[in-house]
Each structure stands twice: as structure tokens, then as C-alpha cells.
């Protein structure tokens, strides 16, 4: 069974390749199959955006397609940036701009609790769809700590690991992260149907 990951985010792609390597014969990126378009994520929820991305890429391949939409939800910001995490600072913001903007917004705020939520949508070759979700809790640091990972990793202190995701090894992050948990659930669901 072959899989295409519907993302242009290298960080996500590498994580999925690591965690799903035993479940699929080959794992391709969008680029590998010649899809270079930016997907318009105009859904209101993580579920909608995850489905939009998976359906967009499925038009170009007979293989399984997996998409992920992730949100960082900060309690002091009433769940923001959430579904707008990639475009928090501005429409085409860089990861660094988003992190700096977040730290500035909650400068001095005592409640720094937050969680990552990831919704994964897998479309199988026969068109059947599997949706799974994973969450992980933590706190927003007051400055960037660590240099691994991507996105908000250096400002997210994982409660389960006792360090930021950017200080964690790849294996540690995969074990406790929103994406890691959702993918473990996906593997269980695939095993049930013999994949
Ligand atoms: P999207 O799911 O690609 O829309 O990602 C939303 C935003 O969250 C982007 O800025 C990502 O870089 C960021 N993001 C997604 N997953 C992670 C993660 O595991 N760690 C840190 N940031 C992440």
C-alpha cells in the first residue's frame, strides 16, 4: 500500500514518514507526485481543513492520501490561534513571525496553559475515509527554548516531557505529541481493517 502525505510542511512530512514507515510500502510527499499548488484552507474547523487538504490531493493519485490540520489553542486567548495557527500573525506569516507574535500577545500573562490538537484524515484507495484526532497539553514559554522541530515547537513546553518540543528528541516528541497520538490511533484503525 502506498501513501501520499498532503502537506508542504517538511516538519510534518518527516514526522509522518517516521511514524508510518512500517504501515505503508512507500510514503510520498505532494511534491513527489507533482502537486505543487497551495491548498486553500478555508474551513472553519480543523476537521474541515483536514478533509479539504486530503480531498484536494486525492484527485491526483490512486494511492491513500493522509492530511493533517493542526491548531495550537492557548487558554488565555480563548483557544486562539486554533484553526488559524499557520496564519496567526498574517496571511503568509513565517513560523518565526507567528511565534514572536504569540509571545508578545501573552507577555506577562500568568495562565500559559495551551494544547495542540491535530485532526488526521486518511482517504483510502476505495474512497473510504478515516478521521482521527490527537491532543497534547503544555504551556507557552516566555521565550524560545531549544532548536529542534518546527512551527511552535520552541515555545511549547510539553507537560508530558517536562521540556519544550524543540528540546525533545524526535522519538520523545512522536511519543507524546498531538500528531504522534493521532497517528498511533490511525495505525490501530488500519490494523483492524488489515492494512
Ligand atoms: P497546519 O496544520 O499546517 O495548518 O499548521 C498550523 C500551524 O501549526 C503551522 O504554523 C504549523 O507549523 C504549526 N504546527 C503544526 N504542527 C506542529 C507541531 O507539531 N509543532 C509545532 N508547530 C506545529
PDB file of C-alpha atoms and ligand atoms in Angstrom:
ATOM      1  CA  UNK A   1       0.000   0.000   0.000  1.00  0.00           C
ATOM      2  CA  UNK A   2       1.332   3.447  -0.946  1.00  0.00           C
ATOM      3  CA  UNK A   3       0.620   6.718   0.827  1.00  0.00           C
ATOM      4  CA  UNK A   4       0.780  10.383  -0.160  1.00  0.00           C
ATOM      5  CA  UNK A   5       1.030  12.974   2.618  1.00  0.00           C
ATOM      6  CA  UNK A   6      -0.987  16.091   1.739  1.00  0.00           C
ATOM      7  CA  UNK A   7       1.351  18.704   3.177  1.00  0.00           C
ATOM      8  CA  UNK A   8       4.093  21.021   2.045  1.00  0.00           C
ATOM      9  CA  UNK A   9       5.341  21.338   5.636  1.00  0.00           C
ATOM     10  CA  UNK A  10       8.655  19.438   5.783  1.00  0.00           C
ATOM     11  CA  UNK A  11       8.416  19.068   9.563  1.00  0.00           C
ATOM     12  CA  UNK A  12       5.055  17.290   9.399  1.00  0.00           C
ATOM     13  CA  UNK A  13       6.166  15.186   6.467  1.00  0.00           C
ATOM     14  CA  UNK A  14       9.233  13.898   8.306  1.00  0.00           C
ATOM     15  CA  UNK A  15       7.191  13.045  11.397  1.00  0.00           C
ATOM     16  CA  UNK A  16       4.625  11.085   9.382  1.00  0.00           C
ATOM     17  CA  UNK A  17       7.340   9.267   7.442  1.00  0.00           C
ATOM     18  CA  UNK A  18       8.963   8.174  10.718  1.00  0.00           C
ATOM     19  CA  UNK A  19       5.782   7.044  12.458  1.00  0.00           C
ATOM     20  CA  UNK A  20       4.068   5.385   9.475  1.00  0.00           C
ATOM     21  CA  UNK A  21       7.076   3.735   7.829  1.00  0.00           C
ATOM     22  CA  UNK A  22       6.017   0.250   8.983  1.00  0.00           C
ATOM     23  CA  UNK A  23       2.413   0.593   7.853  1.00  0.00           C
ATOM     24  CA  UNK A  24       2.997   1.570   4.202  1.00  0.00           C
ATOM     25  CA  UNK A  25       5.350   0.313   1.480  1.00  0.00           C
ATOM     26  CA  UNK A  26       6.138   3.791   0.153  1.00  0.00           C
ATOM     27  CA  UNK A  27       5.377   7.243   1.519  1.00  0.00           C
ATOM     28  CA  UNK A  28       5.363  10.152  -0.927  1.00  0.00           C
ATOM     29  CA  UNK A  29       5.105  13.896  -0.489  1.00  0.00           C
ATOM     30  CA  UNK A  30       2.820  16.079  -2.616  1.00  0.00           C
ATOM     31  CA  UNK A  31       5.903  17.242  -4.499  1.00  0.00           C
ATOM     32  CA  UNK A  32       6.908  13.625  -5.248  1.00  0.00           C
ATOM     33  CA  UNK A  33       3.651  13.166  -7.183  1.00  0.00           C
ATOM     34  CA  UNK A  34       3.944  16.562  -8.910  1.00  0.00           C
ATOM     35  CA  UNK A  35       1.383  18.504  -6.860  1.00  0.00           C
ATOM     36  CA  UNK A  36       2.854  21.913  -6.077  1.00  0.00           C
ATOM     37  CA  UNK A  37      -0.267  24.038  -5.633  1.00  0.00           C
ATOM     38  CA  UNK A  38      -1.048  25.832  -2.382  1.00  0.00           C
ATOM     39  CA  UNK A  39      -4.214  24.331  -0.942  1.00  0.00           C
ATOM     40  CA  UNK A  40      -6.772  26.942   0.147  1.00  0.00           C
ATOM     41  CA  UNK A  41      -7.620  26.090   3.746  1.00  0.00           C
ATOM     42  CA  UNK A  42     -10.895  27.948   4.089  1.00  0.00           C
ATOM     43  CA  UNK A  43     -12.647  25.641   6.540  1.00  0.00           C
ATOM     44  CA  UNK A  44     -13.870  26.843   9.924  1.00  0.00           C
ATOM     45  CA  UNK A  45     -12.568  23.833  11.850  1.00  0.00           C
ATOM     46  CA  UNK A  46      -9.542  21.530  11.922  1.00  0.00           C
ATOM     47  CA  UNK A  47     -11.823  18.714  10.706  1.00  0.00           C
ATOM     48  CA  UNK A  48     -12.949  20.718   7.661  1.00  0.00           C
ATOM     49  CA  UNK A  49      -9.438  21.819   6.700  1.00  0.00           C
ATOM     50  CA  UNK A  50      -8.019  18.337   7.137  1.00  0.00           C
ATOM     51  CA  UNK A  51     -10.708  16.956   4.795  1.00  0.00           C
ATOM     52  CA  UNK A  52     -10.205  19.800   2.275  1.00  0.00           C
ATOM     53  CA  UNK A  53      -6.472  19.010   2.053  1.00  0.00           C
ATOM     54  CA  UNK A  54      -6.970  15.248   1.742  1.00  0.00           C
ATOM     55  CA  UNK A  55      -9.685  15.578  -0.935  1.00  0.00           C
ATOM     56  CA  UNK A  56      -7.634  18.101  -2.900  1.00  0.00           C
ATOM     57  CA  UNK A  57      -4.650  15.765  -3.201  1.00  0.00           C
ATOM     58  CA  UNK A  58      -6.736  12.594  -3.724  1.00  0.00           C
ATOM     59  CA  UNK A  59      -7.784  13.966  -7.142  1.00  0.00           C
ATOM     60  CA  UNK A  60      -4.199  13.477  -8.333  1.00  0.00           C
ATOM     61  CA  UNK A  61      -3.444   9.958  -7.095  1.00  0.00           C
ATOM     62  CA  UNK A  62      -4.930   6.468  -6.777  1.00  0.00           C
ATOM     63  CA  UNK A  63      -2.883   5.939  -3.575  1.00  0.00           C
ATOM     64  CA  UNK A  64      -4.035   6.519   0.016  1.00  0.00           C
ATOM     65  CA  UNK A  65      -3.869  10.193   0.987  1.00  0.00           C
ATOM     66  CA  UNK A  66      -3.287  11.485   4.510  1.00  0.00           C
ATOM     67  CA  UNK A  67      -3.806  15.104   5.590  1.00  0.00           C
ATOM     68  CA  UNK A  68      -3.333  16.756   8.955  1.00  0.00           C
ATOM     69  CA  UNK A  69      -4.684  20.037  10.234  1.00  0.00           C
ATOM     70  CA  UNK A  70      -3.210  21.218  13.494  1.00  0.00           C
ATOM     71  CA  UNK A  71      -4.123  24.035  15.842  1.00  0.00           C
ATOM     72  CA  UNK A  72      -2.375  25.451  18.883  1.00  0.00           C
ATOM     73  CA  UNK A  73      -5.049  26.512  21.378  1.00  0.00           C
ATOM     74  CA  UNK A  74      -3.985  28.945  24.097  1.00  0.00           C
ATOM     75  CA  UNK A  75      -6.398  29.145  27.026  1.00  0.00           C
ATOM     76  CA  UNK A  76      -5.597  32.781  27.881  1.00  0.00           C
ATOM     77  CA  UNK A  77      -6.511  33.621  24.265  1.00  0.00           C
ATOM     78  CA  UNK A  78      -9.797  31.670  24.491  1.00  0.00           C
ATOM     79  CA  UNK A  79      -8.458  28.895  22.236  1.00  0.00           C
ATOM     80  CA  UNK A  80      -6.706  31.074  19.682  1.00  0.00           C
ATOM     81  CA  UNK A  81      -4.883  30.792  17.320  1.00  0.00           C
ATOM     82  CA  UNK A  82      -6.574  27.364  16.831  1.00  0.00           C
ATOM     83  CA  UNK A  83      -7.559  26.758  13.241  1.00  0.00           C
ATOM     84  CA  UNK A  84      -5.688  29.960  12.263  1.00  0.00           C
ATOM     85  CA  UNK A  85      -2.339  28.839  13.749  1.00  0.00           C
ATOM     86  CA  UNK A  86      -0.474  28.943  10.423  1.00  0.00           C
ATOM     87  CA  UNK A  87      -1.818  32.428   9.638  1.00  0.00           C
ATOM     88  CA  UNK A  88      -1.747  33.878  13.155  1.00  0.00           C
ATOM     89  CA  UNK A  89       0.477  36.908  12.589  1.00  0.00           C
ATOM     90  CA  UNK A  90      -0.572  37.447   8.962  1.00  0.00           C
ATOM     91  CA  UNK A  91      -1.830  35.522   5.918  1.00  0.00           C
ATOM     92  CA  UNK A  92       1.632  34.390   4.741  1.00  0.00           C
ATOM     93  CA  UNK A  93       3.392  34.562   8.083  1.00  0.00           C
ATOM     94  CA  UNK A  94       6.591  32.630   8.740  1.00  0.00           C
ATOM     95  CA  UNK A  95       6.842  30.261  11.710  1.00  0.00           C
ATOM     96  CA  UNK A  96       9.182  32.751  13.409  1.00  0.00           C
ATOM     97  CA  UNK A  97       6.703  35.632  12.988  1.00  0.00           C
ATOM     98  CA  UNK A  98       3.886  33.534  14.455  1.00  0.00           C
ATOM     99  CA  UNK A  99       5.993  32.555  17.475  1.00  0.00           C
ATOM    100  CA  UNK A 100       7.141  36.126  18.158  1.00  0.00           C
ATOM    101  CA  UNK A 101       3.571  37.419  17.820  1.00  0.00           C
ATOM    102  CA  UNK A 102       2.243  34.800  20.255  1.00  0.00           C
ATOM    103  CA  UNK A 103       4.920  35.512  22.867  1.00  0.00           C
ATOM    104  CA  UNK A 104       4.252  39.249  22.623  1.00  0.00           C
ATOM    105  CA  UNK A 105       0.459  38.790  22.910  1.00  0.00           C
ATOM    106  CA  UNK A 106       0.704  36.870  26.182  1.00  0.00           C
ATOM    107  CA  UNK A 107       3.696  38.674  27.645  1.00  0.00           C
ATOM    108  CA  UNK A 108       3.245  38.784  31.425  1.00  0.00           C
ATOM    109  CA  UNK A 109       0.123  36.581  31.384  1.00  0.00           C
ATOM    110  CA  UNK A 110       0.156  34.031  34.235  1.00  0.00           C
ATOM    111  CA  UNK A 111      -2.086  31.324  32.775  1.00  0.00           C
ATOM    112  CA  UNK A 112       0.101  29.978  29.978  1.00  0.00           C
ATOM    113  CA  UNK A 113      -1.697  26.661  29.531  1.00  0.00           C
ATOM    114  CA  UNK A 114      -2.259  25.502  25.962  1.00  0.00           C
ATOM    115  CA  UNK A 115      -2.765  22.402  23.901  1.00  0.00           C
ATOM    116  CA  UNK A 116      -2.078  21.190  20.399  1.00  0.00           C
ATOM    117  CA  UNK A 117      -4.862  19.445  18.549  1.00  0.00           C
ATOM    118  CA  UNK A 118      -4.347  17.520  15.310  1.00  0.00           C
ATOM    119  CA  UNK A 119      -7.047  16.078  13.065  1.00  0.00           C
ATOM    120  CA  UNK A 120      -5.888  13.489  10.554  1.00  0.00           C
ATOM    121  CA  UNK A 121      -7.954  12.471   7.537  1.00  0.00           C
ATOM    122  CA  UNK A 122      -6.987   9.378   5.580  1.00  0.00           C
ATOM    123  CA  UNK A 123      -8.693   8.642   2.262  1.00  0.00           C
ATOM    124  CA  UNK A 124      -8.257   5.026   1.196  1.00  0.00           C
ATOM    125  CA  UNK A 125      -7.976   3.945  -2.456  1.00  0.00           C
ATOM    126  CA  UNK A 126     -11.639   2.782  -2.371  1.00  0.00           C
ATOM    127  CA  UNK A 127     -12.729   6.255  -1.206  1.00  0.00           C
ATOM    128  CA  UNK A 128     -13.410   5.290   2.408  1.00  0.00           C
ATOM    129  CA  UNK A 129     -12.368   7.924   4.922  1.00  0.00           C
ATOM    130  CA  UNK A 130     -10.838   7.507   8.381  1.00  0.00           C
ATOM    131  CA  UNK A 131     -10.642  10.524  10.724  1.00  0.00           C
ATOM    132  CA  UNK A 132      -8.628  10.504  13.962  1.00  0.00           C
ATOM    133  CA  UNK A 133      -7.698  13.193  16.473  1.00  0.00           C
ATOM    134  CA  UNK A 134      -4.828  13.670  18.924  1.00  0.00           C
ATOM    135  CA  UNK A 135      -4.194  16.239  21.631  1.00  0.00           C
ATOM    136  CA  UNK A 136      -1.307  17.111  23.909  1.00  0.00           C
ATOM    137  CA  UNK A 137      -1.143  19.574  26.789  1.00  0.00           C
ATOM    138  CA  UNK A 138       1.519  22.070  27.751  1.00  0.00           C
ATOM    139  CA  UNK A 139       2.399  25.680  28.443  1.00  0.00           C
ATOM    140  CA  UNK A 140       3.607  28.562  26.339  1.00  0.00           C
ATOM    141  CA  UNK A 141       7.098  29.557  27.423  1.00  0.00           C
ATOM    142  CA  UNK A 142       8.082  33.212  27.834  1.00  0.00           C
ATOM    143  CA  UNK A 143      10.880  32.935  25.267  1.00  0.00           C
ATOM    144  CA  UNK A 144      12.022  30.417  22.674  1.00  0.00           C
ATOM    145  CA  UNK A 145      13.778  27.349  24.081  1.00  0.00           C
ATOM    146  CA  UNK A 146      15.501  24.643  22.007  1.00  0.00           C
ATOM    147  CA  UNK A 147      16.334  24.339  18.354  1.00  0.00           C
ATOM    148  CA  UNK A 148      14.803  21.110  17.036  1.00  0.00           C
ATOM    149  CA  UNK A 149      11.407  20.699  15.442  1.00  0.00           C
ATOM    150  CA  UNK A 150       9.396  23.321  13.610  1.00  0.00           C
ATOM    151  CA  UNK A 151       6.480  25.722  13.935  1.00  0.00           C
ATOM    152  CA  UNK A 152       5.617  26.487  17.551  1.00  0.00           C
ATOM    153  CA  UNK A 153       7.848  23.728  18.994  1.00  0.00           C
ATOM    154  CA  UNK A 154      10.311  26.119  20.673  1.00  0.00           C
ATOM    155  CA  UNK A 155       7.548  27.947  22.592  1.00  0.00           C
ATOM    156  CA  UNK A 156       5.541  24.850  23.622  1.00  0.00           C
ATOM    157  CA  UNK A 157       6.608  23.265  26.943  1.00  0.00           C
ATOM    158  CA  UNK A 158       5.184  19.749  26.959  1.00  0.00           C
ATOM    159  CA  UNK A 159       3.618  18.714  30.297  1.00  0.00           C
ATOM    160  CA  UNK A 160       4.347  15.073  29.492  1.00  0.00           C
ATOM    161  CA  UNK A 161       8.009  15.578  28.613  1.00  0.00           C
ATOM    162  CA  UNK A 162       8.935  18.382  31.034  1.00  0.00           C
ATOM    163  CA  UNK A 163      10.691  20.285  28.239  1.00  0.00           C
ATOM    164  CA  UNK A 164       9.799  22.077  25.040  1.00  0.00           C
ATOM    165  CA  UNK A 165       9.173  20.085  21.871  1.00  0.00           C
ATOM    166  CA  UNK A 166      12.219  21.853  20.416  1.00  0.00           C
ATOM    167  CA  UNK A 167      14.358  20.336  23.207  1.00  0.00           C
ATOM    168  CA  UNK A 168      12.913  16.849  22.747  1.00  0.00           C
ATOM    169  CA  UNK A 169      14.350  14.090  20.585  1.00  0.00           C
ATOM    170  CA  UNK A 170      12.270  13.066  17.589  1.00  0.00           C
ATOM    171  CA  UNK A 171      11.262   9.857  19.392  1.00  0.00           C
ATOM    172  CA  UNK A 172      10.157  11.751  22.522  1.00  0.00           C
ATOM    173  CA  UNK A 173       8.031  14.177  20.519  1.00  0.00           C
ATOM    174  CA  UNK A 174       6.469  11.363  18.446  1.00  0.00           C
ATOM    175  CA  UNK A 175       5.524   9.503  21.654  1.00  0.00           C
ATOM    176  CA  UNK A 176       3.518  12.322  23.253  1.00  0.00           C
ATOM    177  CA  UNK A 177       2.648  14.815  20.526  1.00  0.00           C
ATOM    178  CA  UNK A 178      -0.810  15.518  19.108  1.00  0.00           C
ATOM    179  CA  UNK A 179       0.342  14.121  15.742  1.00  0.00           C
ATOM    180  CA  UNK A 180       2.068  11.127  17.350  1.00  0.00           C
ATOM    181  CA  UNK A 181      -1.049  10.194  19.338  1.00  0.00           C
ATOM    182  CA  UNK A 182      -3.384  10.667  16.378  1.00  0.00           C
ATOM    183  CA  UNK A 183      -1.107   8.569  14.169  1.00  0.00           C
ATOM    184  CA  UNK A 184      -0.930   5.743  16.730  1.00  0.00           C
ATOM    185  CA  UNK A 185      -4.745   5.714  16.723  1.00  0.00           C
ATOM    186  CA  UNK A 186      -4.723   5.669  12.921  1.00  0.00           C
ATOM    187  CA  UNK A 187      -2.349   2.678  12.899  1.00  0.00           C
ATOM    188  CA  UNK A 188      -4.742   0.795  15.232  1.00  0.00           C
ATOM    189  CA  UNK A 189      -7.674   1.568  12.940  1.00  0.00           C
ATOM    190  CA  UNK A 190      -5.688   0.414   9.878  1.00  0.00           C
ATOM    191  CA  UNK A 191      -4.647  -2.814  11.590  1.00  0.00           C
ATOM    192  CA  UNK A 192      -8.323  -3.576  12.265  1.00  0.00           C
ATOM    193  CA  UNK A 193      -9.012  -3.468   8.528  1.00  0.00           C
ATOM    194  CA  UNK A 194      -5.891  -5.466   7.667  1.00  0.00           C
ATOM    195  CA  UNK A 195      -3.579  -2.671   6.491  1.00  0.00           C
TER     196      UNK A 195
HETATM  197  P1  LIG B   1      -1.324  23.473   9.648  1.00  0.00           P
HETATM  198  O1  LIG B   1      -1.935  22.244  10.212  1.00  0.00           O
HETATM  199  O2  LIG B   1      -0.338  23.124   8.574  1.00  0.00           O
HETATM  200  O3  LIG B   1      -2.341  24.498   9.227  1.00  0.00           O
HETATM  201  O4  LIG B   1      -0.413  24.061  10.795  1.00  0.00           O
HETATM  202  C1  LIG B   1      -0.824  25.036  11.708  1.00  0.00           C
HETATM  203  C2  LIG B   1       0.353  25.720  12.312  1.00  0.00           C
HETATM  204  O5  LIG B   1       0.798  24.975  13.437  1.00  0.00           O
HETATM  205  C3  LIG B   1       1.569  25.898  11.417  1.00  0.00           C
HETATM  206  O6  LIG B   1       2.169  27.134  11.725  1.00  0.00           O
HETATM  207  C4  LIG B   1       2.447  24.750  11.805  1.00  0.00           C
HETATM  208  O7  LIG B   1       3.810  24.990  11.563  1.00  0.00           O
HETATM  209  C5  LIG B   1       2.154  24.634  13.287  1.00  0.00           C
HETATM  210  N1  LIG B   1       2.339  23.258  13.724  1.00  0.00           N
HETATM  211  C6  LIG B   1       1.720  22.151  13.246  1.00  0.00           C
HETATM  212  N2  LIG B   1       2.159  21.063  13.883  1.00  0.00           N
HETATM  213  C7  LIG B   1       3.090  21.492  14.770  1.00  0.00           C
HETATM  214  C8  LIG B   1       3.920  20.817  15.709  1.00  0.00           C
HETATM  215  O8  LIG B   1       3.933  19.593  15.835  1.00  0.00           O
HETATM  216  N3  LIG B   1       4.737  21.601  16.447  1.00  0.00           N
HETATM  217  C9  LIG B   1       4.782  22.949  16.331  1.00  0.00           C
HETATM  218  N4  LIG B   1       4.035  23.630  15.455  1.00  0.00           N
HETATM  219  C10 LIG B   1       3.197  22.901  14.688  1.00  0.00           C
END
